[in-house]
């Protein structure tokens, strides 16, 4: 009997941006285990090499780029192979009261979490660097849906913008059968948690108690959804926000 796996990524080339840590790193590693040829991208060459060491297969490569830099972005699109899947996981967080949310601080987070992602998408699509039938997956957040928490205004607005952009891209890219979706996680244990140092361990524990499953997510909880969205198993799925949040937005 021939074994068939609808989630296999064999013969697919996938670019994972923001692959040096956190959710992006886990997605890259798990996609390689599903047979994909993975191109990992981030700013740190050292971190990217360490990701490659954990990946399966021999055809995986890396490209260093700061996607907030237009020159780097243009070179990335020029140097990258034609792909079947794109995952954009690059992002920064930060907790800040609204009264301190200046335009400069908005720009810093929006430049990476939104503008860099959409400019990279635009160039890849325009230059036909993604095959017909390809899949684009953005890592968004429930902070951009209806999980409104104090101090999260800039991050939440950036993720809301990304999730909305996804829906427009899903409509416009459908002519070339390119699917576009987001994964919207709840709080996930990555280096983004408490990156600002604004919240105490006690604050996080109190927040965790609001989750029905009484824990934050792990990167291993998120990566399988990306595999599904990149695989042929999701060939009729586009324009969707996949919420993975331990049930917190049901409350």
Short mmCIF file of C-alpha atoms in Angstrom, two decimals:
data_model
loop_
_atom_site.label_atom_id
_atom_site.label_comp_id
_atom_site.label_asym_id
_atom_site.label_seq_id
_atom_site.Cartn_x
_atom_site.Cartn_y
_atom_site.Cartn_z
CA UNK A 1 0.00 0.00 0.00
CA UNK A 2 1.31 3.44 -0.93
CA UNK A 3 1.43 5.69 2.10
CA UNK A 4 -0.22 9.07 1.53
CA UNK A 5 0.21 12.04 3.82
CA UNK A 6 -1.94 15.06 2.88
CA UNK A 7 0.26 17.27 5.05
CA UNK A 8 3.51 16.34 3.33
CA UNK A 9 5.61 19.20 1.96
CA UNK A 10 7.78 17.12 -0.33
CA UNK A 11 8.78 18.98 -3.53
CA UNK A 12 7.75 22.29 -1.94
CA UNK A 13 10.20 25.14 -1.37
CA UNK A 14 9.23 27.31 1.58
CA UNK A 15 10.69 30.62 2.73
CA UNK A 16 10.38 31.25 6.47
CA UNK A 17 11.13 34.84 7.47
CA UNK A 18 11.88 35.42 11.13
CA UNK A 19 13.20 31.89 11.43
CA UNK A 20 16.00 32.49 13.91
CA UNK A 21 13.84 32.16 17.02
CA UNK A 22 10.41 31.52 18.45
CA UNK A 23 7.48 30.44 16.30
CA UNK A 24 9.31 30.99 13.02
CA UNK A 25 12.19 28.76 14.08
CA UNK A 26 9.84 25.96 15.11
CA UNK A 27 7.88 26.23 11.86
CA UNK A 28 11.07 25.97 9.80
CA UNK A 29 12.26 22.90 11.69
CA UNK A 30 8.91 21.11 11.55
CA UNK A 31 8.39 21.91 7.86
CA UNK A 32 11.76 20.32 7.10
CA UNK A 33 10.57 17.16 8.85
CA UNK A 34 7.61 17.08 6.47
CA UNK A 35 9.94 16.95 3.48
CA UNK A 36 10.00 20.60 2.49
CA UNK A 37 13.06 22.38 1.15
CA UNK A 38 13.30 25.32 3.53
CA UNK A 39 14.95 28.71 3.08
CA UNK A 40 15.30 30.43 6.44
CA UNK A 41 15.72 34.18 6.71
CA UNK A 42 16.59 36.52 9.58
CA UNK A 43 19.21 39.12 10.47
CA UNK A 44 21.61 36.86 12.39
CA UNK A 45 23.72 34.46 10.34
CA UNK A 46 24.84 32.67 13.49
CA UNK A 47 21.27 32.01 14.59
CA UNK A 48 20.24 30.86 11.12
CA UNK A 49 23.10 28.36 11.01
CA UNK A 50 21.96 26.95 14.34
CA UNK A 51 18.45 26.50 12.92
CA UNK A 52 19.85 24.62 9.92
CA UNK A 53 21.66 22.27 12.30
CA UNK A 54 18.28 21.23 13.75
CA UNK A 55 16.52 20.72 10.43
CA UNK A 56 15.98 17.52 8.47
CA UNK A 57 17.16 17.13 4.89
CA UNK A 58 20.15 18.42 2.96
CA UNK A 59 18.60 21.03 0.68
CA UNK A 60 17.89 23.71 3.26
CA UNK A 61 19.57 27.11 2.96
CA UNK A 62 19.61 30.51 4.64
CA UNK A 63 19.57 34.15 3.57
CA UNK A 64 20.44 36.97 5.96
CA UNK A 65 18.32 40.10 5.63
CA UNK A 66 16.79 42.90 7.65
CA UNK A 67 13.37 43.11 6.05
CA UNK A 68 12.81 46.63 7.37
CA UNK A 69 15.67 47.73 5.10
CA UNK A 70 14.50 48.26 1.52
CA UNK A 71 17.88 47.37 0.03
CA UNK A 72 18.00 44.11 1.97
CA UNK A 73 14.41 43.37 1.00
CA UNK A 74 15.07 43.91 -2.70
CA UNK A 75 18.18 41.71 -2.57
CA UNK A 76 16.30 38.98 -0.68
CA UNK A 77 13.64 38.80 -3.39
CA UNK A 78 16.32 38.80 -6.10
CA UNK A 79 18.41 36.06 -4.45
CA UNK A 80 15.64 33.76 -3.24
CA UNK A 81 14.42 30.82 -5.31
CA UNK A 82 10.89 30.57 -6.64
CA UNK A 83 8.88 29.27 -3.70
CA UNK A 84 5.68 27.35 -3.02
CA UNK A 85 5.14 28.71 0.47
CA UNK A 86 5.94 31.84 2.44
CA UNK A 87 5.78 32.21 6.22
CA UNK A 88 6.36 35.64 7.74
CA UNK A 89 6.95 35.34 11.46
CA UNK A 90 9.30 38.28 12.00
CA UNK A 91 8.02 40.65 14.64
CA UNK A 92 8.66 42.58 17.81
CA UNK A 93 6.50 43.20 20.84
CA UNK A 94 6.49 45.66 23.69
CA UNK A 95 4.09 46.73 26.41
CA UNK A 96 3.37 50.43 26.56
CA UNK A 97 0.60 52.54 28.04
CA UNK A 98 -1.39 54.42 25.43
CA UNK A 99 -0.29 57.82 26.75
CA UNK A 100 3.32 56.92 25.94
CA UNK A 101 2.55 55.44 22.51
CA UNK A 102 4.23 58.11 20.40
CA UNK A 103 4.37 58.15 16.60
CA UNK A 104 8.02 57.11 16.79
CA UNK A 105 7.12 54.03 18.83
CA UNK A 106 4.23 53.20 16.50
CA UNK A 107 6.61 53.44 13.53
CA UNK A 108 9.16 51.08 15.11
CA UNK A 109 6.67 48.25 15.62
CA UNK A 110 4.60 48.85 12.48
CA UNK A 111 7.73 48.92 10.29
CA UNK A 112 8.54 45.30 11.11
CA UNK A 113 5.20 43.80 12.11
CA UNK A 114 3.24 45.25 9.20
CA UNK A 115 5.00 47.32 6.54
CA UNK A 116 7.97 44.98 6.02
CA UNK A 117 5.65 41.98 5.74
CA UNK A 118 3.39 43.58 3.15
CA UNK A 119 6.27 45.00 1.11
CA UNK A 120 7.95 41.59 1.00
CA UNK A 121 4.66 40.04 -0.07
CA UNK A 122 4.17 42.67 -2.77
CA UNK A 123 7.63 42.13 -4.25
CA UNK A 124 7.42 38.33 -4.18
CA UNK A 125 4.04 38.38 -5.91
CA UNK A 126 5.01 41.08 -8.42
CA UNK A 127 8.28 39.34 -9.36
CA UNK A 128 6.44 36.01 -9.63
CA UNK A 129 8.66 34.42 -7.02
CA UNK A 130 5.78 32.30 -5.71
CA UNK A 131 4.34 29.49 -7.79
CA UNK A 132 0.72 29.18 -8.83
CA UNK A 133 -1.06 27.28 -6.08
CA UNK A 134 1.32 28.63 -3.45
CA UNK A 135 0.48 29.56 0.12
CA UNK A 136 1.30 32.61 2.25
CA UNK A 137 1.03 32.42 6.04
CA UNK A 138 1.40 35.42 8.33
CA UNK A 139 1.90 35.00 12.06
CA UNK A 140 -0.55 37.52 13.48
CA UNK A 141 -2.06 37.54 16.99
CA UNK A 142 -5.31 37.50 18.91
CA UNK A 143 -4.22 40.99 20.00
CA UNK A 144 -5.37 42.04 16.56
CA UNK A 145 -8.77 40.37 17.00
CA UNK A 146 -10.77 40.85 20.17
CA UNK A 147 -8.19 40.22 22.89
CA UNK A 148 -7.80 43.83 24.01
CA UNK A 149 -5.44 44.20 26.96
CA UNK A 150 -3.94 47.35 28.51
CA UNK A 151 -0.52 48.31 27.18
CA UNK A 152 -0.82 46.36 23.95
CA UNK A 153 -2.14 49.14 21.73
CA UNK A 154 0.71 49.38 19.18
CA UNK A 155 1.30 45.65 18.82
CA UNK A 156 -2.43 44.96 18.63
CA UNK A 157 -3.03 47.62 15.98
CA UNK A 158 -0.15 46.30 13.86
CA UNK A 159 -1.48 42.75 14.03
CA UNK A 160 -5.02 43.94 13.25
CA UNK A 161 -3.65 45.68 10.17
CA UNK A 162 -1.82 42.51 9.11
CA UNK A 163 -4.92 40.34 9.53
CA UNK A 164 -6.98 42.80 7.48
CA UNK A 165 -4.31 42.99 4.76
CA UNK A 166 -4.38 39.19 4.57
CA UNK A 167 -8.05 39.22 3.57
CA UNK A 168 -7.45 41.69 0.75
CA UNK A 169 -4.43 39.71 -0.46
CA UNK A 170 -6.46 36.49 -0.40
CA UNK A 171 -8.97 38.04 -2.80
CA UNK A 172 -6.44 39.66 -5.13
CA UNK A 173 -4.02 36.71 -5.26
CA UNK A 174 -6.75 34.14 -5.88
CA UNK A 175 -6.44 34.71 -9.62
CA UNK A 176 -3.07 32.92 -9.49
CA UNK A 177 -4.43 30.38 -6.99
CA UNK A 178 -2.15 31.74 -4.26
CA UNK A 179 -3.78 31.28 -0.86
CA UNK A 180 -3.25 33.73 2.00
CA UNK A 181 -4.07 33.13 5.68
CA UNK A 182 -2.99 34.17 9.15
CA UNK A 183 -2.30 32.23 12.30
CA UNK A 184 -3.42 34.25 15.31
CA UNK A 185 -1.88 32.79 18.47
CA UNK A 186 -2.62 33.70 22.03
CA UNK A 187 0.27 34.30 24.40
CA UNK A 188 3.02 31.90 23.40
CA UNK A 189 6.24 31.21 25.26
CA UNK A 190 8.84 32.92 23.08
CA UNK A 191 11.46 35.61 23.56
CA UNK A 192 8.78 38.23 22.83
CA UNK A 193 7.17 37.61 26.21
CA UNK A 194 8.17 40.40 28.57
CA UNK A 195 10.68 41.76 26.04
CA UNK A 196 9.93 45.21 27.39
CA UNK A 197 10.30 44.18 31.04
CA UNK A 198 7.10 46.08 31.79
CA UNK A 199 5.23 43.12 33.32
CA UNK A 200 6.20 41.05 36.33
CA UNK A 201 6.06 37.27 36.66
CA UNK A 202 3.01 37.79 38.87
CA UNK A 203 1.30 39.79 36.10
CA UNK A 204 1.91 36.97 33.64
CA UNK A 205 0.64 34.37 36.10
CA UNK A 206 -2.58 36.32 36.59
CA UNK A 207 -3.03 36.62 32.84
CA UNK A 208 -2.36 32.91 32.35
CA UNK A 209 -5.18 32.12 34.76
CA UNK A 210 -7.62 33.80 32.37
CA UNK A 211 -6.91 31.07 29.80
CA UNK A 212 -9.37 28.16 30.09
CA UNK A 213 -6.52 25.66 29.67
CA UNK A 214 -4.52 27.50 32.36
CA UNK A 215 -1.34 27.80 30.36
CA UNK A 216 0.26 29.82 27.60
CA UNK A 217 0.95 28.23 24.27
CA UNK A 218 4.22 26.70 23.18
CA UNK A 219 5.77 27.04 19.74
CA UNK A 220 4.98 23.35 19.23
CA UNK A 221 1.28 24.25 19.48
CA UNK A 222 1.54 26.66 16.54
CA UNK A 223 3.78 24.96 13.96
CA UNK A 224 1.30 22.20 12.94
CA UNK A 225 -1.19 24.85 11.79
CA UNK A 226 1.46 26.33 9.52
CA UNK A 227 2.19 22.89 8.07
CA UNK A 228 -1.51 22.46 7.33
CA UNK A 229 -1.79 25.85 5.63
CA UNK A 230 1.34 25.26 3.54
CA UNK A 231 0.27 21.77 2.49
CA UNK A 232 -2.16 20.62 -0.19
CA UNK A 233 -4.54 19.59 2.60
CA UNK A 234 -5.62 23.25 2.81
CA UNK A 235 -6.04 23.81 -0.93
CA UNK A 236 -9.55 25.27 -0.41
CA UNK A 237 -8.58 27.49 2.52
CA UNK A 238 -7.85 31.17 1.97
CA UNK A 239 -8.70 34.44 3.70
CA UNK A 240 -8.93 32.77 7.12
CA UNK A 241 -7.62 33.65 10.55
CA UNK A 242 -6.61 30.53 12.47
CA UNK A 243 -6.98 31.33 16.15
CA UNK A 244 -4.87 29.13 18.44
CA UNK A 245 -5.27 30.56 21.92
CA UNK A 246 -6.14 27.95 24.53
CA UNK A 247 -9.74 29.13 24.43
CA UNK A 248 -9.13 32.60 25.86
CA UNK A 249 -11.12 34.47 23.20
CA UNK A 250 -14.19 32.35 23.86
CA UNK A 251 -14.69 34.20 27.15
#
